[in-house]
């Protein structure tokens, strides 16, 4: 394929580095551990998962107030994970197997322990004072505006020594950088170049939608729809008109793109929230000179009640319709901030059955699939005893530890020789057992991934939803040249039978969530069954 692009046609696997594989027995995952597991991810054969790239949540030196999203040195590796030499070896070993490496780039804020901030807070005249967002209090001493941090509480912290407030859109330990200061921009662009020179293939950009704010720092208006506050906390009490999705962010995005384009075949994927129309703005409009991908979280927000054929089809079609011509979709079912997919889909036997349908959907849609580690074995949220919870966000609402637990390699765990930093989930779901079971979720994942890798229609063919299917059924075709495939998914707990029009002539069953191999114009799907058919 002449225009093969790894980030478009490949599968991106997210690793939460603390929880994937520990190599030195301290109970915390590390980069050597990942190197030891690369063959699981892709050894070039169908025995492996067959992914094309790994995105690592932050691996930088950090006080770990937000487990690495509080960076104290953008050009290093946290000693828990290894050092620069380990990272270099990881890059080389991954590249040998055709696996690309994407780092998490955290431009909105640093750690409060970053030397830049230590200097900035040392005095109002410090040369780096303006690298962060400092403001005087209002006359009565209160914060400069009403902004609420993403985890809850005021987004401003009072600094006794210099008698000003600093802005922190997240934790107090995460002061916001001032992207209106050209020195900050230069320093952060330098970070991108530093890693690209070392061979890093791309960046997942944290809270891309917040790096530049209203220059007047105006008060956010209240959010009239109060429902979201129950789910995501206080931050949803405001409409984030002035501190999120500020139009000037797009200029900063374009500059980042220019830097990334200095190196061949690199990519960016940004974390952006909001409507499809808002998200696709970050691709840069008709010129596509913004991000290569902006995360489409529509399916990461799906839980039990929204797991219907109609809802899912609407979400897919909305995103497809919103994209500017030539822009490429992507799908995310889970990450380190949201409940595990199988748990959201009601957990237990139903959750596992639906996770199979989700796998077939994710790996047959048009767009880059993102897979969060453990999704391929159906890992669920883990119920963690109070005294072992670690995520600071729990102080303000929902903690994220339950979806960050150690990868389940064997019946005994296999993640560490020591005591794991978070407890294991139910070890009956593990890689070793599922590898040996042809009907396991892992085996289904491997079949789907390797089928996708071999199929032009699945990797870059057209997508067209099929109208007129019965309620609860979502069906779509993927076509490229002579290759035409049809995915038919039953989202209900009932068996459903329907006839396909003659224009969709079924030749054979390629694979499915169930054993069924029968292929004909009458499709009989068991409850929660998905099937991929070849048309001719
Ligand atoms: O998350 C951005 C974000 O908006 C979060 O508030 C998210 O909505 C929340 O975690 C849901 O519980 C990114 C990272 O993905 C997250 O892990 C970091 O904590 C955050 O940025 C700060 O860097």
Coordinates of N, CA and C in Angstrom, one line a residue, residues 325-431:
X325 N -13.4 16.9 4.8 CA -13.0 15.9 3.8 C -11.6 15.5 4.0
X326 N -11.3 14.2 3.9 CA -9.9 13.8 4.0 C -9.5 13.5 5.4
X327 N -10.2 14.0 6.4 CA -9.9 13.7 7.8 C -10.2 12.3 8.2
X328 N -9.5 11.7 9.2 CA -9.7 10.3 9.5 C -10.3 10.1 10.8
X329 N -11.3 9.2 10.9 CA -12.0 9.0 12.2 C -11.2 8.2 13.2
X330 N -11.6 8.1 14.4 CA -11.0 7.2 15.4 C -12.0 6.8 16.4
X331 N -11.8 5.7 17.1 CA -12.7 5.2 18.1 C -12.0 4.8 19.4
X332 N -12.6 5.2 20.5 CA -12.0 4.9 21.8 C -13.1 4.3 22.7
X333 N -12.9 3.1 23.2 CA -13.9 2.5 24.1 C -13.5 2.7 25.5
X334 N -12.3 2.9 25.8 CA -11.9 3.0 27.2 C -10.5 3.7 27.3
X335 N -10.2 4.2 28.5 CA -8.8 4.7 28.8 C -8.7 4.7 30.3
X336 N -7.6 5.4 30.8 CA -7.3 5.4 32.2 C -8.1 6.4 33.0
X337 N -9.1 7.0 32.3 CA -10.0 8.0 33.1 C -11.4 7.5 33.2
X338 N -11.8 6.4 32.5 CA -13.2 6.0 32.5 C -13.3 4.6 32.9
X339 N -14.5 4.2 33.4 CA -14.8 2.9 33.9 C -14.4 1.9 32.7
X340 N -14.0 0.7 33.1 CA -13.7 -0.3 32.1 C -14.9 -0.6 31.3
X341 N -14.7 -0.9 30.0 CA -15.8 -1.1 29.1 C -16.8 -2.2 29.5
X342 N -16.2 -3.4 29.9 CA -17.1 -4.5 30.2 C -18.0 -4.2 31.5
X343 N -17.4 -3.3 32.4 CA -18.2 -2.9 33.5 C -19.3 -1.9 33.1
X344 N -18.9 -1.0 32.3 CA -20.0 -0.1 31.8 C -21.1 -0.8 31.1
X345 N -20.8 -1.9 30.4 CA -21.8 -2.6 29.7 C -22.5 -3.6 30.6
X346 N -22.6 -3.3 31.9 CA -23.3 -4.1 32.9 C -22.5 -5.2 33.6
X347 N -21.3 -5.4 33.1 CA -20.4 -6.4 33.8 C -20.9 -7.8 33.7
X348 N -20.2 -8.7 34.4 CA -20.6 -10.1 34.4 C -20.7 -10.7 33.0
X349 N -21.6 -11.7 32.9 CA -21.8 -12.5 31.7 C -22.3 -11.5 30.5
X350 N -23.2 -10.6 30.9 CA -23.7 -9.7 29.9 C -22.6 -8.8 29.4
X351 N -21.9 -8.2 30.4 CA -20.8 -7.3 30.0 C -19.8 -8.0 29.1
X352 N -19.5 -9.3 29.4 CA -18.5 -10.0 28.6 C -19.0 -10.3 27.2
X353 N -20.3 -10.6 27.1 CA -20.9 -10.9 25.8 C -20.9 -9.6 25.0
X354 N -21.3 -8.5 25.6 CA -21.3 -7.2 24.9 C -19.9 -6.8 24.5
X355 N -18.9 -7.1 25.3 CA -17.5 -6.7 25.0 C -17.1 -7.4 23.7
X356 N -17.6 -8.6 23.4 CA -17.3 -9.2 22.2 C -17.8 -8.5 21.0
X357 N -19.1 -8.0 21.1 CA -19.7 -7.2 20.1 C -18.9 -5.9 19.9
X358 N -18.5 -5.3 21.0 CA -17.7 -4.1 21.0 C -16.4 -4.3 20.2
X359 N -15.8 -5.5 20.5 CA -14.5 -5.7 19.8 C -14.7 -5.8 18.3
X360 N -15.8 -6.5 17.9 CA -16.1 -6.6 16.4 C -16.4 -5.3 15.8
X361 N -17.1 -4.5 16.6 CA -17.4 -3.1 16.1 C -16.1 -2.3 16.0
X362 N -15.3 -2.2 17.0 CA -14.1 -1.4 17.1 C -13.2 -1.7 15.9
X363 N -13.1 -3.0 15.6 CA -12.1 -3.5 14.7 C -12.6 -3.6 13.2
X364 N -13.9 -3.2 13.0 CA -14.4 -3.3 11.7 C -14.9 -1.9 11.2
X365 N -14.9 -0.9 12.1 CA -15.3 0.4 11.7 C -14.2 1.1 10.9
X366 N -14.6 2.2 10.2 CA -13.6 3.0 9.5 C -13.0 4.0 10.5
X367 N -11.7 3.8 10.8 CA -11.1 4.8 11.7 C -10.1 4.0 12.6
X368 N -9.2 4.8 13.1 CA -8.1 4.2 14.0 C -8.7 3.7 15.3
X369 N -8.5 2.4 15.6 CA -9.0 1.8 16.8 C -8.0 2.1 18.0
X370 N -8.4 2.6 19.1 CA -7.6 2.7 20.3 C -8.0 1.6 21.3
X371 N -7.1 0.8 21.7 CA -7.4 -0.3 22.6 C -6.7 -0.1 24.0
X372 N -7.4 0.0 25.0 CA -6.8 0.2 26.4 C -6.3 -1.1 26.9
X373 N -5.1 -1.2 27.4 CA -4.6 -2.5 27.9 C -5.6 -3.2 28.8
X374 N -5.7 -4.5 28.5 CA -6.7 -5.3 29.3 C -8.1 -5.4 28.7
X375 N -8.4 -4.5 27.8 CA -9.7 -4.6 27.1 C -9.8 -5.9 26.4
X376 N -8.6 -6.4 25.8 CA -8.6 -7.5 25.0 C -8.9 -8.8 25.8
X377 N -8.8 -8.7 27.1 CA -9.2 -9.9 28.0 C -10.4 -9.6 28.8
X378 N -11.1 -8.5 28.5 CA -12.3 -8.2 29.2 C -12.1 -7.8 30.6
X379 N -11.0 -7.1 30.9 CA -10.8 -6.7 32.3 C -11.9 -5.8 32.8
X380 N -12.3 -5.9 34.0 CA -13.4 -5.1 34.6 C -12.9 -4.1 35.6
X381 N -13.7 -3.2 36.0 CA -13.3 -2.3 37.1 C -13.0 -3.2 38.3
X382 N -12.0 -2.8 39.1 CA -11.7 -3.6 40.3 C -12.1 -2.8 41.5
X383 N -12.8 -3.6 42.4 CA -13.3 -3.0 43.7 C -12.1 -2.9 44.6
X384 N -11.6 -1.7 44.9 CA -10.4 -1.6 45.7 C -10.7 -1.1 47.1
X385 N -10.1 -1.8 48.1 CA -10.4 -1.3 49.5 C -10.0 0.1 49.7
X386 N -10.7 0.8 50.4 CA -10.5 2.3 50.7 C -9.0 2.6 50.9
X387 N -8.4 1.8 51.8 CA -7.0 2.1 52.2 C -6.0 1.9 51.1
X388 N -6.4 1.3 49.9 CA -5.5 1.1 48.8 C -5.7 2.0 47.7
X389 N -6.7 2.9 47.8 CA -7.0 3.8 46.7 C -5.9 4.8 46.6
X390 N -5.5 5.2 45.4 CA -4.3 6.1 45.3 C -4.6 7.4 44.5
X391 N -5.6 7.4 43.6 CA -5.8 8.5 42.7 C -6.3 9.7 43.5
X392 N -5.6 10.9 43.4 CA -6.0 12.1 44.1 C -7.4 12.6 43.7
X393 N -7.8 12.3 42.4 CA -9.1 12.8 41.9 C -10.2 12.2 42.8
X394 N -10.0 11.2 43.5 CA -11.1 10.6 44.3 C -11.6 11.6 45.4
X395 N -10.6 12.5 45.8 CA -11.0 13.5 46.8 C -12.1 14.4 46.3
X396 N -12.2 14.5 45.0 CA -13.2 15.5 44.4 C -14.4 14.8 43.8
X397 N -14.4 13.5 43.7 CA -15.5 12.8 43.0 C -15.0 11.4 42.8
X398 N -15.0 11.0 41.5 CA -14.7 9.6 41.1 C -13.2 9.4 41.0
X399 N -12.7 8.5 41.8 CA -11.3 8.1 41.6 C -11.2 7.1 40.4
X400 N -10.0 7.1 39.8 CA -9.8 6.3 38.6 C -9.0 5.0 38.8
X401 N -8.7 4.7 40.1 CA -7.9 3.5 40.3 C -8.6 2.2 39.8
X402 N -9.9 2.1 39.8 CA -10.5 0.8 39.4 C -10.2 0.4 38.0
X403 N -9.9 1.4 37.1 CA -9.6 1.0 35.7 C -8.1 1.0 35.5
X404 N -7.3 1.1 36.5 CA -5.8 1.2 36.3 C -5.1 0.1 37.0
X405 N -5.8 -1.0 37.2 CA -5.2 -2.1 38.0 C -4.2 -3.0 37.1
X406 N -3.4 -3.8 37.7 CA -2.3 -4.5 37.0 C -2.9 -5.4 35.9
X407 N -2.2 -5.5 34.8 CA -2.5 -6.4 33.7 C -2.5 -7.8 34.3
X408 N -3.5 -8.6 33.8 CA -3.7 -10.0 34.4 C -3.1 -11.0 33.4
X409 N -1.9 -11.4 33.6 CA -1.2 -12.2 32.7 C -1.5 -13.7 32.9
X410 N -1.6 -14.1 34.2 CA -1.8 -15.5 34.5 C -2.8 -15.6 35.6
X411 N -3.1 -16.9 36.0 CA -4.0 -17.1 37.1 C -3.5 -16.6 38.4
X412 N -2.2 -16.4 38.5 CA -1.6 -15.9 39.7 C -1.2 -14.4 39.5
X413 N -1.5 -13.9 38.4 CA -1.2 -12.4 38.2 C -0.2 -12.3 37.2
X414 N 1.1 -12.5 37.5 CA 2.2 -12.5 36.5 C 2.7 -11.1 36.2
X415 N 2.1 -10.1 36.9 CA 2.5 -8.7 36.7 C 3.8 -8.3 37.4
X416 N 4.0 -8.9 38.6 CA 5.1 -8.5 39.4 C 5.5 -9.7 40.3
X417 N 6.8 -9.7 40.7 CA 7.3 -10.7 41.6 C 7.0 -10.2 43.0
X418 N 6.7 -8.9 43.2 CA 6.5 -8.3 44.5 C 5.0 -8.1 44.7
X419 N 4.7 -7.0 45.6 CA 3.3 -6.7 45.9 C 2.9 -5.6 44.9
X420 N 1.8 -5.9 44.1 CA 1.4 -4.9 43.1 C 0.9 -3.6 43.7
X421 N 1.2 -2.5 43.1 CA 0.8 -1.2 43.6 C -0.7 -1.0 43.8
X422 N -1.5 -1.6 42.9 CA -2.9 -1.7 43.1 C -3.3 -3.2 43.1
X423 N -4.3 -3.6 43.7 CA -4.7 -5.0 43.7 C -5.1 -5.5 42.3
X424 N -4.9 -6.8 42.1 CA -5.4 -7.4 40.9 C -6.9 -7.5 40.9
X425 N -7.5 -7.6 39.7 CA -8.9 -7.9 39.6 C -9.1 -9.4 39.6
X426 N -10.2 -9.9 39.0 CA -10.5 -11.3 39.0 C -9.6 -12.0 38.1
X427 N -8.7 -12.8 38.6 CA -7.6 -13.4 37.8 C -8.1 -14.6 36.9
X428 N -9.4 -14.9 37.0 CA -9.9 -15.9 36.1 C -9.8 -15.4 34.6
X429 N -9.9 -14.0 34.5 CA -9.7 -13.4 33.1 C -8.2 -13.2 33.0
X430 N -7.4 -14.0 32.3 CA -6.0 -13.7 32.2 C -5.5 -14.2 30.8
X431 N -4.4 -13.6 30.4 CA -3.8 -13.8 29.1 C -3.5 -15.2 28.8

